[in-house]
Tab-separated table of C-alpha atoms in Angstrom:
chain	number	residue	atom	x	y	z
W	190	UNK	CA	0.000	0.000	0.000
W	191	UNK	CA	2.494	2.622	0.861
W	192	UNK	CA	3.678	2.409	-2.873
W	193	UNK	CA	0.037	3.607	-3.982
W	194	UNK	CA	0.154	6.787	-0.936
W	195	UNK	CA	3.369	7.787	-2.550
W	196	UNK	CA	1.979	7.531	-5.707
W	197	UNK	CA	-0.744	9.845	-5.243
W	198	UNK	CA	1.550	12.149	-2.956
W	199	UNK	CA	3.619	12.628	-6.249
W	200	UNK	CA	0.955	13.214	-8.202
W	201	UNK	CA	-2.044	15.167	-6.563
W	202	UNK	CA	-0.011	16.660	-3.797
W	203	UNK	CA	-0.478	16.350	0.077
W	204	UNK	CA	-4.057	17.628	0.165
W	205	UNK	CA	-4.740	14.904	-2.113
W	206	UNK	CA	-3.578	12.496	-0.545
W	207	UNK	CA	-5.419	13.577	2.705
W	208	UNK	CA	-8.850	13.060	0.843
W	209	UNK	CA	-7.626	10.085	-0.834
W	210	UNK	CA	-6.769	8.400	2.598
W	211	UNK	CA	-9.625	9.724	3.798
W	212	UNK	CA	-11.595	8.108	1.366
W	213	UNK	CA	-9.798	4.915	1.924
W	214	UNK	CA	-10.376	5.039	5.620
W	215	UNK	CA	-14.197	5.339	4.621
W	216	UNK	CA	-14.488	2.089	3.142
W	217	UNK	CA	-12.748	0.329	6.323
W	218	UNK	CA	-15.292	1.487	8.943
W	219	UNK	CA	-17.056	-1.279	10.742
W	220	UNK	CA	-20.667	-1.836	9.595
W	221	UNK	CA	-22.170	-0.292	12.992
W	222	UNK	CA	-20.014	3.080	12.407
W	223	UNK	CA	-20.854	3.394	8.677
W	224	UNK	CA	-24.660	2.857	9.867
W	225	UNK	CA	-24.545	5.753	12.690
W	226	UNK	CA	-22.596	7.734	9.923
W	227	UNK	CA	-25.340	7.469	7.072
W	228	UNK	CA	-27.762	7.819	9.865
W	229	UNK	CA	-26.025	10.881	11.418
W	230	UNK	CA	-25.725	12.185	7.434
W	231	UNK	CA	-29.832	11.402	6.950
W	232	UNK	CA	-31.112	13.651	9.759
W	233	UNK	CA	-28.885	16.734	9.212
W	234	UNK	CA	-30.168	16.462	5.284
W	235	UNK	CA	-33.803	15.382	6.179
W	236	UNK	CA	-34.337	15.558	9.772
W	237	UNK	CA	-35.480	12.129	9.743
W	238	UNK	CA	-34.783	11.005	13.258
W	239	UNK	CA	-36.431	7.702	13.598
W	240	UNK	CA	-37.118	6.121	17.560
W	241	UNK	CA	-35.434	3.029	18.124
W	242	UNK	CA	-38.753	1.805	17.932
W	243	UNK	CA	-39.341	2.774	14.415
W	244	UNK	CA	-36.050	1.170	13.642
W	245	UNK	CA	-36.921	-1.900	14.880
W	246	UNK	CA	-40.057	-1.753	12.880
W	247	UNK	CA	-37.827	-0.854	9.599
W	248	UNK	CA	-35.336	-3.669	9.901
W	249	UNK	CA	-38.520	-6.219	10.033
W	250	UNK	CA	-39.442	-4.997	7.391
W	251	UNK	CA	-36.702	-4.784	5.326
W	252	UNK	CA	-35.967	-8.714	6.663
W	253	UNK	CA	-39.232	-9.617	5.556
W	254	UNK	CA	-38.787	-8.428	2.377
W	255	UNK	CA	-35.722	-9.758	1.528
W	256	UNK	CA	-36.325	-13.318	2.866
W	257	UNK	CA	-37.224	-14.556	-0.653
W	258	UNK	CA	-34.245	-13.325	-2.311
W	259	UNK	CA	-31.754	-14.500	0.166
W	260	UNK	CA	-29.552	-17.643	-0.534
W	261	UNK	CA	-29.715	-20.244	2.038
């Protein structure tokens, strides 16, 4: 890996290369932190701030529907 950061340190420059790593480091969160991330992200845009409840009630849903699809 540290062949590709120089790489893009050559080429783009240091700011670059802090958004490319940046990027990088996005990809490599857990599943939980990406989820309070997005969900963090979806109330400042919408102000959707669904109870704990209404999650809950979502991720049935969403199970339910995707039941038939999903592989054994």
């Amino acid at each position: 890996m540290g062949g590709l950061v120089e790489i893009a340190a050559d080429q783009h420059g240091s700011a670059a290369l802090r958004a490319y790593l940046a990027r990088l480091a996005e990809t490599v969160l857990p599943p939980a932190e990406r989820a309070s991330k997005a969900k963090a992200a979806l109330n400042l845009w919408t102000g959707y701030n669904p109870t704990s409840g209404e999650e809950a009630a979502l991720d049935n849903e969403l199970d339910r529907r995707l039941a038939p699809v999903q592989r054994p």
